[in-house]
Amino acid sequence: MSEVRELRLVVTAADYDRALRFYRDTLGLPEREAFSSPDGRVTILEAGIATLEIADPGHAAYVDEVEVGHRVAGHIRVAFGVPDAVAATARLANDGATVLAPPTRTPWNSLNSRLEGPAGLQLTLFTELGEPSPDA
């Protein structure tokens, strides 16, 4: 049994207010807690179920090829499962995210888009489409 109870991805954002508005208000991650220190602020946002996905360079390149058409991600990419990848991609793009690739059906039967978001985060938005049909 794992001793780990929670995964937190901690991102340092030079434009804190912009990043907070984007991820909390536009993407819709609920605010759990917020704190301030003498020199700054932090806000903890809920992101549903957290997983840590470890990929080797070959698989990371394959996912980039499927989602974008060429290698674009660094060693960290944040993926958010959303109910509607098309609508979420449009919403984030309207708030300033750069769309690197529009929603695309993947071989693993999800609809994935790729964006560059605030704080230099490369984002995948994905919607699981269910089991692939036998003739797919």
mmCIF file of C-alpha atoms in Angstrom:
data_model
loop_
_atom_site.group_PDB
_atom_site.id
_atom_site.type_symbol
_atom_site.label_atom_id
_atom_site.label_comp_id
_atom_site.label_asym_id
_atom_site.label_seq_id
_atom_site.Cartn_x
_atom_site.Cartn_y
_atom_site.Cartn_z
ATOM 1 C CA MET A 1 0.000 0.000 0.000
ATOM 2 C CA SER A 2 1.363 3.383 -0.950
ATOM 3 C CA GLU A 3 2.084 5.988 1.677
ATOM 4 C CA VAL A 4 1.423 8.746 -0.888
ATOM 5 C CA ARG A 5 -1.976 10.372 -0.391
ATOM 6 C CA GLU A 6 -1.789 13.234 -2.865
ATOM 7 C CA LEU A 7 0.208 14.392 -5.872
ATOM 8 C CA ARG A 8 0.863 18.136 -6.180
ATOM 9 C CA LEU A 9 2.392 19.672 -9.243
ATOM 10 C CA VAL A 10 3.926 22.952 -8.066
ATOM 11 C CA VAL A 11 4.368 25.591 -10.770
ATOM 12 C CA THR A 12 6.209 28.880 -10.295
ATOM 13 C CA ALA A 13 4.474 31.520 -12.413
ATOM 14 C CA ALA A 14 6.106 34.901 -13.016
ATOM 15 C CA ASP A 15 2.639 36.291 -13.826
ATOM 16 C CA TYR A 16 0.842 34.727 -10.860
ATOM 17 C CA ASP A 17 -2.454 36.590 -11.350
ATOM 18 C CA ARG A 18 -2.688 35.617 -15.027
ATOM 19 C CA ALA A 19 -1.859 31.976 -14.324
ATOM 20 C CA LEU A 20 -4.334 31.812 -11.433
ATOM 21 C CA ARG A 21 -7.135 33.330 -13.505
ATOM 22 C CA PHE A 22 -6.403 30.990 -16.427
ATOM 23 C CA TYR A 23 -6.221 27.724 -14.484
ATOM 24 C CA ARG A 24 -8.864 28.538 -11.850
ATOM 25 C CA ASP A 25 -11.381 30.627 -13.751
ATOM 26 C CA THR A 26 -10.969 29.593 -17.388
ATOM 27 C CA LEU A 27 -10.016 25.925 -17.042
ATOM 28 C CA GLY A 28 -12.260 25.620 -13.983
ATOM 29 C CA LEU A 29 -9.981 24.092 -11.352
ATOM 30 C CA PRO A 30 -11.659 24.792 -7.989
ATOM 31 C CA GLU A 31 -9.641 26.637 -5.387
ATOM 32 C CA ARG A 32 -8.880 24.533 -2.313
ATOM 33 C CA GLU A 33 -6.696 26.909 -0.327
ATOM 34 C CA ALA A 34 -4.697 30.102 -0.721
ATOM 35 C CA PHE A 35 -1.852 31.394 1.403
ATOM 36 C CA SER A 36 0.474 34.356 1.424
ATOM 37 C CA SER A 37 3.975 34.784 2.747
ATOM 38 C CA PRO A 38 5.946 37.966 3.338
ATOM 39 C CA ASP A 39 7.223 37.742 -0.243
ATOM 40 C CA GLY A 40 4.458 36.078 -2.232
ATOM 41 C CA ARG A 41 1.325 34.020 -2.703
ATOM 42 C CA VAL A 42 0.285 30.458 -3.486
ATOM 43 C CA THR A 43 -3.072 28.986 -4.419
ATOM 44 C CA ILE A 44 -3.797 25.261 -4.371
ATOM 45 C CA LEU A 45 -6.251 24.198 -7.068
ATOM 46 C CA GLU A 46 -8.146 20.911 -7.174
ATOM 47 C CA ALA A 47 -7.616 18.859 -10.311
ATOM 48 C CA GLY A 48 -9.667 15.739 -9.685
ATOM 49 C CA ILE A 49 -7.756 12.487 -9.640
ATOM 50 C CA ALA A 50 -3.998 12.918 -9.905
ATOM 51 C CA THR A 51 -1.682 10.429 -11.551
ATOM 52 C CA LEU A 52 1.999 10.484 -12.334
ATOM 53 C CA GLU A 53 2.616 9.231 -15.849
ATOM 54 C CA ILE A 54 6.197 8.178 -16.563
ATOM 55 C CA ALA A 55 7.110 7.877 -20.246
ATOM 56 C CA ASP A 56 10.363 7.061 -21.942
ATOM 57 C CA PRO A 57 11.595 9.409 -24.696
ATOM 58 C CA GLY A 58 10.270 7.158 -27.457
ATOM 59 C CA HIS A 59 6.737 7.098 -26.106
ATOM 60 C CA ALA A 60 6.781 10.847 -25.385
ATOM 61 C CA ALA A 61 7.800 11.453 -29.001
ATOM 62 C CA TYR A 62 4.990 9.139 -30.190
ATOM 63 C CA VAL A 63 2.359 11.040 -28.176
ATOM 64 C CA ASP A 64 3.660 14.363 -29.535
ATOM 65 C CA GLU A 65 3.496 12.941 -33.069
ATOM 66 C CA VAL A 66 -0.120 11.784 -32.568
ATOM 67 C CA GLU A 67 -1.305 14.977 -30.874
ATOM 68 C CA VAL A 68 0.731 17.632 -32.691
ATOM 69 C CA GLY A 69 2.555 16.029 -35.627
ATOM 70 C CA HIS A 70 6.091 16.532 -34.315
ATOM 71 C CA ARG A 71 8.078 16.656 -31.075
ATOM 72 C CA VAL A 72 7.121 19.760 -29.060
ATOM 73 C CA ALA A 73 6.953 18.947 -25.342
ATOM 74 C CA GLY A 74 9.770 19.237 -22.896
ATOM 75 C CA HIS A 75 10.177 16.709 -20.122
ATOM 76 C CA ILE A 76 6.934 17.845 -18.407
ATOM 77 C CA ARG A 77 3.478 18.057 -19.960
ATOM 78 C CA VAL A 78 0.290 18.474 -17.929
ATOM 79 C CA ALA A 79 -2.764 16.536 -19.125
ATOM 80 C CA PHE A 80 -6.291 17.420 -17.994
ATOM 81 C CA GLY A 81 -9.217 15.080 -18.546
ATOM 82 C CA VAL A 82 -12.200 17.260 -19.477
ATOM 83 C CA PRO A 83 -15.792 16.465 -20.477
ATOM 84 C CA ASP A 84 -15.488 18.265 -23.848
ATOM 85 C CA ALA A 85 -11.996 18.783 -25.294
ATOM 86 C CA VAL A 86 -13.324 20.859 -28.187
ATOM 87 C CA ALA A 87 -15.132 23.380 -25.964
ATOM 88 C CA ALA A 88 -12.318 23.484 -23.380
ATOM 89 C CA THR A 89 -9.707 24.080 -26.089
ATOM 90 C CA ALA A 90 -11.723 26.979 -27.487
ATOM 91 C CA ARG A 91 -12.257 28.450 -24.021
ATOM 92 C CA LEU A 92 -8.545 28.302 -23.156
ATOM 93 C CA ALA A 93 -7.555 29.686 -26.562
ATOM 94 C CA ASN A 94 -9.950 32.592 -26.058
ATOM 95 C CA ASP A 95 -8.151 33.327 -22.793
ATOM 96 C CA GLY A 96 -4.749 33.456 -24.440
ATOM 97 C CA ALA A 97 -3.454 29.884 -24.582
ATOM 98 C CA THR A 98 -1.602 29.050 -27.772
ATOM 99 C CA VAL A 99 -3.192 26.096 -29.558
ATOM 100 C CA LEU A 100 -0.404 23.858 -30.799
ATOM 101 C CA ALA A 101 -2.815 21.271 -32.190
ATOM 102 C CA PRO A 102 -6.622 21.132 -32.283
ATOM 103 C CA PRO A 103 -8.567 18.227 -30.789
ATOM 104 C CA THR A 104 -7.520 15.044 -32.580
ATOM 105 C CA ARG A 105 -8.812 11.492 -32.189
ATOM 106 C CA THR A 106 -5.972 9.323 -30.900
ATOM 107 C CA PRO A 107 -5.229 5.636 -31.485
ATOM 108 C CA TRP A 108 -6.177 5.048 -27.814
ATOM 109 C CA ASN A 109 -9.639 6.526 -28.552
ATOM 110 C CA SER A 110 -9.581 9.862 -26.838
ATOM 111 C CA LEU A 111 -9.948 13.341 -28.250
ATOM 112 C CA ASN A 112 -6.755 15.267 -27.408
ATOM 113 C CA SER A 113 -5.636 18.830 -28.030
ATOM 114 C CA ARG A 114 -2.312 20.440 -27.194
ATOM 115 C CA LEU A 115 -1.831 23.994 -25.910
ATOM 116 C CA GLU A 116 0.813 26.213 -24.414
ATOM 117 C CA GLY A 117 -0.594 27.766 -21.257
ATOM 118 C CA PRO A 118 0.553 30.369 -18.745
ATOM 119 C CA ALA A 119 3.673 29.690 -16.694
ATOM 120 C CA GLY A 120 5.218 27.860 -19.645
ATOM 121 C CA LEU A 121 3.111 24.728 -19.193
ATOM 122 C CA GLN A 122 2.467 22.518 -22.162
ATOM 123 C CA LEU A 123 -1.073 21.177 -21.787
ATOM 124 C CA THR A 124 -2.973 18.251 -23.209
ATOM 125 C CA LEU A 125 -6.748 18.393 -22.870
ATOM 126 C CA PHE A 126 -8.333 14.990 -23.360
ATOM 127 C CA THR A 127 -11.814 13.514 -23.483
ATOM 128 C CA GLU A 128 -12.110 9.751 -23.274
ATOM 129 C CA LEU A 129 -14.369 8.519 -26.088
ATOM 130 C CA GLY A 130 -15.001 5.019 -24.727
ATOM 131 C CA GLU A 131 -14.188 1.695 -26.249
ATOM 132 C CA PRO A 132 -13.188 1.834 -29.916
ATOM 133 C CA SER A 133 -15.645 0.287 -32.314
ATOM 134 C CA PRO A 134 -14.612 -3.120 -33.749
ATOM 135 C CA ASP A 135 -14.331 -1.656 -37.275
ATOM 136 C CA ALA A 136 -12.220 1.347 -36.167
#
